[in-house]
CSV table of C-alpha atoms and ligand atoms in Angstrom, one decimal:
chain,number,residue,atom,x,y,z
A,810,MET,CA,-20.6,0.9,32.9
A,811,PRO,CA,-18.7,-1.4,30.2
A,812,ALA,CA,-16.2,-0.3,28.3
A,813,ALA,CA,-16.5,1.2,25.2
A,814,ARG,CA,-15.6,-1.0,22.1
A,815,ASP,CA,-13.5,0.0,19.8
A,816,ASP,CA,-14.4,-0.2,15.8
A,817,THR,CA,-13.0,0.1,12.5
A,818,HIS,CA,-14.1,-0.4,8.8
A,819,PHE,CA,-13.7,-3.7,7.1
A,820,GLY,CA,-15.0,-2.4,3.1
A,821,ARG,CA,-18.7,-1.3,4.9
A,822,ARG,CA,-18.9,-3.6,7.4
A,823,THR,CA,-18.5,-1.9,10.8
A,824,VAL,CA,-15.7,-4.2,13.6
A,825,PRO,CA,-13.9,-4.4,16.5
A,826,LEU,CA,-10.5,-2.7,15.9
A,827,GLN,CA,-8.6,-6.4,16.8
A,828,ASP,CA,-10.7,-8.3,14.5
A,829,LYS,CA,-10.2,-6.1,11.1
A,830,GLN,CA,-5.4,-7.2,10.5
A,831,GLY,CA,-7.8,-11.0,10.7
A,832,LEU,CA,-10.1,-10.7,8.3
A,833,VAL,CA,-6.8,-8.9,6.2
A,834,ASP,CA,-5.2,-11.2,6.2
A,835,ASP,CA,-7.5,-13.6,5.3
A,836,VAL,CA,-7.8,-11.3,2.2
A,837,PHE,CA,-4.8,-11.3,0.5
A,838,HIS,CA,-3.7,-15.2,1.6
A,839,LYS,CA,-7.0,-16.3,-0.4
A,840,VAL,CA,-5.4,-13.6,-3.4
A,841,ALA,CA,-1.2,-14.0,-2.8
A,842,GLY,CA,-1.2,-16.3,-5.7
A,843,ARG,CA,-3.3,-13.4,-8.7
A,844,TYR,CA,-2.9,-10.5,-6.7
A,845,ASP,CA,-0.2,-9.9,-10.2
A,846,VAL,CA,-2.9,-10.2,-12.4
A,847,MET,CA,-5.6,-8.9,-10.8
A,848,ASN,CA,-4.0,-5.6,-10.3
A,849,ASP,CA,-3.1,-5.4,-14.3
A,850,LEU,CA,-6.5,-6.1,-15.6
A,851,MET,CA,-8.2,-4.6,-12.8
A,852,SER,CA,-6.2,-1.4,-13.9
A,853,PHE,CA,-6.1,-2.2,-17.2
A,854,GLY,CA,-2.0,-2.1,-16.1
A,855,LEU,CA,-2.3,1.4,-14.9
A,856,HIS,CA,-1.5,0.3,-11.2
A,857,ARG,CA,1.9,-0.1,-13.6
A,858,ALA,CA,2.5,4.1,-14.1
A,859,TRP,CA,1.4,4.6,-10.9
A,860,LYS,CA,4.1,2.6,-9.0
A,861,ASP,CA,6.5,4.4,-11.8
A,862,ALA,CA,5.0,7.6,-10.3
A,863,LEU,CA,5.7,6.5,-6.7
A,864,VAL,CA,9.7,5.0,-8.1
A,865,THR,CA,10.3,8.2,-9.9
A,866,ALA,CA,9.6,10.8,-6.5
A,867,VAL,CA,11.6,7.6,-4.7
A,868,ASN,CA,14.5,8.6,-7.1
A,869,PRO,CA,17.2,6.2,-6.1
A,870,PRO,CA,20.6,7.4,-6.9
A,871,LYS,CA,22.7,5.5,-9.6
A,872,ASN,CA,26.0,6.0,-6.7
A,873,HIS,CA,26.1,5.9,-3.7
A,874,PRO,CA,23.7,2.7,-1.3
A,875,PHE,CA,20.0,3.5,-1.1
A,876,ALA,CA,18.5,1.4,1.6
A,877,LEU,CA,14.0,1.3,0.9
A,878,ILE,CA,12.0,-0.9,3.2
A,879,ASP,CA,8.2,-1.3,1.4
A,880,ILE,CA,5.8,-1.8,4.2
A,881,ALA,CA,3.4,-3.3,3.4
A,882,GLY,CA,5.7,-4.3,-0.2
A,883,GLY,CA,3.2,-7.7,-0.7
A,884,THR,CA,4.9,-9.8,-3.8
A,885,GLY,CA,7.4,-6.9,-3.7
A,886,ASP,CA,6.0,-5.3,-6.7
A,887,VAL,CA,7.4,-1.9,-6.4
A,888,ALA,CA,11.0,-2.9,-4.4
A,889,PHE,CA,11.8,-4.6,-7.6
A,890,ARG,CA,11.6,-1.5,-9.9
A,891,VAL,CA,12.7,0.7,-6.9
A,892,VAL,CA,16.0,-1.4,-7.6
A,893,GLY,CA,15.7,-2.1,-11.0
A,894,CYS,CA,15.3,2.8,-11.3
A,895,GLY,CA,18.0,3.1,-8.8
A,896,GLY,CA,22.4,1.7,-9.0
A,897,ALA,CA,24.1,-1.7,-8.0
A,898,GLN,CA,23.9,0.1,-4.2
A,899,THR,CA,20.0,-0.3,-3.8
A,900,ARG,CA,18.5,-2.3,-1.9
A,901,ALA,CA,14.8,-2.9,-0.8
A,902,THR,CA,13.8,-4.7,2.4
A,903,VAL,CA,10.1,-5.4,1.8
A,904,CYS,CA,8.1,-5.6,4.6
A,905,ASP,CA,4.4,-7.4,5.1
A,906,ILE,CA,2.4,-9.5,6.9
A,907,ASN,CA,1.1,-11.8,5.3
A,908,ALA,CA,3.9,-15.0,4.4
A,909,GLY,CA,2.0,-16.1,1.1
A,910,MET,CA,2.3,-12.7,-0.2
A,911,LEU,CA,5.9,-12.6,0.6
A,912,GLU,CA,6.1,-16.0,-0.6
A,913,VAL,CA,5.1,-15.5,-3.6
A,914,GLY,CA,8.2,-11.9,-4.0
A,915,ARG,CA,10.2,-14.7,-2.8
A,916,GLU,CA,9.7,-16.3,-5.7
A,917,ARG,CA,9.5,-13.4,-7.9
A,918,ALA,CA,12.7,-12.0,-6.9
A,919,ALA,CA,14.9,-16.1,-7.5
A,920,ALA,CA,13.8,-15.9,-11.1
A,921,HIS,CA,14.9,-12.3,-11.4
A,922,SER,CA,18.3,-13.5,-10.1
A,923,LEU,CA,17.2,-10.0,-7.0
A,924,ALA,CA,17.3,-12.2,-4.3
A,925,GLY,CA,20.3,-10.8,-2.7
A,926,ARG,CA,18.7,-6.9,-3.3
A,927,VAL,CA,15.7,-7.7,-2.4
A,928,THR,CA,14.6,-9.4,0.8
A,929,PHE,CA,11.2,-10.4,2.3
A,930,THR,CA,10.9,-10.3,6.2
A,931,GLU,CA,7.7,-10.6,7.8
A,932,GLY,CA,6.3,-8.0,9.7
A,933,ASN,CA,3.8,-5.6,10.6
A,934,ALA,CA,3.3,-2.3,9.5
A,935,GLU,CA,2.0,-1.4,13.3
A,936,ALA,CA,4.9,-2.7,15.1
A,937,LEU,CA,8.3,-2.6,12.5
A,938,PRO,CA,10.7,-5.6,13.3
A,939,PHE,CA,13.5,-2.7,12.2
A,940,ALA,CA,15.5,-0.5,14.2
A,941,ASP,CA,15.5,3.9,14.0
A,942,LYS,CA,16.4,5.5,12.0
A,943,SER,CA,18.0,2.4,9.0
A,944,PHE,CA,16.1,3.6,6.5
A,945,ASP,CA,16.7,6.3,3.3
A,946,ALA,CA,13.4,6.5,2.1
A,947,ALA,CA,10.1,4.6,3.2
A,948,THR,CA,7.1,3.5,0.3
A,949,ILE,CA,3.7,2.1,1.1
A,950,ALA,CA,2.0,1.6,-1.8
A,951,PHE,CA,-2.5,0.1,-1.7
A,952,GLY,CA,-1.1,-0.9,1.9
A,953,ILE,CA,-2.6,1.5,4.3
A,954,ARG,CA,-5.9,1.3,4.0
A,955,ASN,CA,-5.3,-1.7,4.7
A,956,VAL,CA,-3.4,-1.7,8.1
A,957,PRO,CA,-5.6,-1.6,11.0
A,958,ARG,CA,-4.6,2.1,13.1
A,959,ILE,CA,-3.0,3.6,10.8
A,960,GLU,CA,-1.7,6.7,12.5
A,961,ARG,CA,0.6,4.0,14.8
A,962,ALA,CA,1.7,2.4,11.0
A,963,LEU,CA,3.3,6.5,10.1
A,964,ALA,CA,4.3,6.4,13.2
A,965,GLU,CA,7.0,3.5,12.7
A,966,ALA,CA,7.4,5.0,8.9
A,967,TYR,CA,9.0,7.5,9.9
A,968,ARG,CA,10.6,5.7,13.3
A,969,VAL,CA,12.6,3.6,10.2
A,970,LEU,CA,13.6,6.1,8.5
A,971,ARG,CA,17.0,8.7,8.4
A,972,ILE,CA,16.5,12.1,9.1
A,973,GLY,CA,16.4,13.8,5.4
A,974,GLY,CA,14.9,10.6,4.7
A,975,LYS,CA,11.1,10.6,2.5
A,976,PHE,CA,7.7,8.4,2.9
A,977,LEU,CA,5.9,8.5,-0.5
A,978,CYS,CA,2.4,6.6,0.6
A,979,LEU,CA,0.6,5.5,-3.1
A,980,GLU,CA,-2.8,5.0,-2.3
A,981,PHE,CA,-6.9,4.4,-3.9
A,982,SER,CA,-8.4,8.5,-3.4
A,983,SER,CA,-11.3,10.1,-4.3
A,984,VAL,CA,-12.2,10.9,-8.0
A,985,ASP,CA,-12.4,14.4,-9.1
A,986,VAL,CA,-14.1,14.2,-12.2
A,987,PRO,CA,-17.6,15.1,-13.4
A,988,GLY,CA,-19.2,11.4,-14.7
A,989,LEU,CA,-15.7,9.3,-14.2
A,990,ASP,CA,-16.8,9.6,-10.4
A,991,ARG,CA,-20.6,8.1,-11.6
A,992,LEU,CA,-18.5,5.5,-14.4
A,993,TYR,CA,-15.8,4.2,-12.2
A,994,ASP,CA,-18.1,3.7,-8.8
A,995,LEU,CA,-19.4,1.2,-11.8
A,996,TYR,CA,-16.8,0.0,-12.6
A,997,SER,CA,-16.2,-0.8,-9.4
A,998,PHE,CA,-19.0,-2.1,-7.6
A,999,ASN,CA,-19.8,-4.8,-10.4
A,1000,VAL,CA,-17.0,-5.8,-13.2
A,1001,ILE,CA,-14.1,-5.8,-10.5
A,1002,PRO,CA,-16.1,-8.4,-8.2
A,1003,ALA,CA,-16.6,-10.2,-10.9
A,1004,LEU,CA,-13.4,-10.2,-11.7
A,1005,GLY,CA,-12.2,-11.6,-9.2
A,1006,ARG,CA,-14.2,-14.2,-9.0
A,1007,ALA,CA,-13.6,-15.2,-12.9
A,1008,VAL,CA,-9.9,-14.3,-12.6
A,1009,ALA,CA,-8.9,-14.6,-8.7
A,1010,GLY,CA,-12.7,-18.6,-8.0
A,1011,ASP,CA,-13.2,-14.7,-5.2
A,1012,ALA,CA,-15.3,-12.1,-5.2
A,1013,GLU,CA,-15.5,-11.3,-2.0
A,1014,SER,CA,-12.4,-9.8,-1.5
A,1015,TYR,CA,-12.7,-8.6,-3.9
A,1016,ARG,CA,-15.9,-6.4,-2.7
A,1017,TYR,CA,-13.7,-5.7,0.2
A,1018,LEU,CA,-11.2,-3.6,-1.4
A,1019,VAL,CA,-13.3,-1.8,-3.4
A,1020,GLU,CA,-15.5,-0.9,-0.5
A,1021,SER,CA,-12.0,-0.1,1.3
A,1022,ILE,CA,-11.1,2.5,-0.6
A,1023,ARG,CA,-14.1,4.5,0.1
A,1024,ARG,CA,-13.3,4.0,3.6
A,1025,PHE,CA,-9.7,5.5,3.4
A,1026,PRO,CA,-9.5,8.8,4.3
A,1027,LYS,CA,-9.7,12.0,2.7
A,1028,ARG,CA,-6.2,13.9,0.7
A,1029,GLU,CA,-6.2,17.1,3.4
A,1030,GLU,CA,-7.1,14.2,6.1
A,1031,PHE,CA,-4.6,12.6,5.2
A,1032,SER,CA,-2.5,15.2,4.6
A,1033,ALA,CA,-3.5,16.6,8.1
A,1034,MET,CA,-2.1,12.4,9.3
A,1035,LEU,CA,1.0,12.9,7.8
A,1036,ARG,CA,2.2,15.6,9.7
A,1037,ALA,CA,0.5,15.1,12.3
A,1038,ALA,CA,3.1,12.2,12.4
A,1039,GLY,CA,6.1,14.0,12.0
A,1040,PHE,CA,7.1,14.3,8.5
A,1041,ALA,CA,8.0,17.8,7.3
A,1042,ARG,CA,6.3,18.9,4.0
A,1043,VAL,CA,4.1,17.4,3.0
A,1044,SER,CA,2.2,17.4,0.2
A,1045,CYS,CA,-0.3,15.0,-2.4
A,1046,GLN,CA,-0.3,14.8,-6.2
A,1047,THR,CA,-2.6,12.5,-8.0
A,1048,MET,CA,-3.3,10.8,-10.5
A,1049,THR,CA,-6.1,9.1,-13.0
A,1050,GLY,CA,-8.9,12.0,-11.4
A,1051,GLY,CA,-7.4,11.7,-8.3
A,1052,ILE,CA,-8.6,7.4,-8.6
A,1053,VAL,CA,-4.9,7.6,-7.5
A,1054,ALA,CA,-3.0,10.0,-5.0
A,1055,LEU,CA,0.5,10.4,-3.9
A,1056,HIS,CA,1.0,11.4,-0.5
A,1057,SER,CA,5.0,12.4,0.6
A,1058,GLY,CA,6.4,13.5,3.8
A,1059,TRP,CA,10.6,14.3,4.6
A,1060,ARG,CA,12.0,13.8,7.6
A,1061,LEU,CA,14.3,16.3,8.7
B,1976,SAM,N1,2.3,-2.8,-1.6
B,1976,SAM,C1,2.0,-4.0,-2.8
B,1976,SAM,C2,1.5,-3.7,-4.0
B,1976,SAM,O1,1.7,-2.4,-4.0
B,1976,SAM,O2,1.4,-4.9,-5.2
B,1976,SAM,C3,0.7,-4.6,-1.8
B,1976,SAM,C4,-0.6,-4.1,-2.6
B,1976,SAM,S1,-2.1,-5.5,-0.9
B,1976,SAM,C5,-3.5,-4.1,-1.7
B,1976,SAM,C6,-2.0,-4.6,0.5
B,1976,SAM,C7,-0.3,-5.4,1.5
B,1976,SAM,O3,-1.2,-5.6,2.6
B,1976,SAM,C8,-1.0,-7.0,1.8
B,1976,SAM,O4,0.2,-8.1,1.0
B,1976,SAM,C9,-1.3,-6.9,2.4
B,1976,SAM,O5,-0.6,-8.6,3.8
B,1976,SAM,C10,0.0,-6.1,3.2
B,1976,SAM,N2,-0.5,-5.3,4.4
B,1976,SAM,C11,-2.2,-5.5,5.4
B,1976,SAM,N3,-1.8,-5.3,6.2
B,1976,SAM,C12,-0.7,-4.7,6.3
B,1976,SAM,C13,-0.3,-5.4,8.3
B,1976,SAM,N4,-0.7,-4.5,10.0
B,1976,SAM,N5,1.3,-4.5,7.8
B,1976,SAM,C14,2.0,-4.8,6.7
B,1976,SAM,N6,2.1,-5.6,6.3
B,1976,SAM,C15,-0.1,-6.0,6.2
């Protein structure tokens, strides 16, 4: 009998597990140059408030060294915000699998004279190229749903955190306000791909982004995955009627 094939989701499609990363990489190679402007347009600027909530939860110190890893950090948005909020000894490492996204991030760092404090490393969230217990905090914003083996990424985040370090995951979630859910679906499946076509010349990539949100585990299930990876004091805070959730846990 042939061995059972491991499948996963790529948006609405079912694909072999080993194919997903390549498909995700194609999406982010295509959108890298327009990624930041599209974030503002698609979320009406709300992604800034969601990321601010993440930075508040990271709470980088003002007076002592602090090392953040921003996993699937793309163009460095979260890393820049954490460094901007922390003291002079706050450093951030952006790790992302996509060279195109990192290149945009490096240019942004140079333009804001932050190249010394925010560094960019190409790497897979499922096998982070860093030693055990290297970071005080680990963040991942709108990245985890793109990773084929979420459990591996959570185990890796746990491994690179120091004891006492905090993990924070910002991700699209499920809307729990009656009425808003239908409006959100209409907007997501109609307006966002059209915006993608108009601004980035690419509707398909944005259709994937919307569909991947619907496939991501629900809040309770994801919290259970954090606990299974070893995180303690796991909690979850929802924002904007459940459109986004901020999950957190500690390595104790
Ligand atoms: N965190 C950034 C932000 O909030 O603006 C970027 C989020 S973007 C929606 C998702 C990112 O996940 C992309 O930059 C993509 O390259 C990255 N990514 C996808 N799979 C990955 C993997 N296995 N390891 C590391 N990064 C990955």
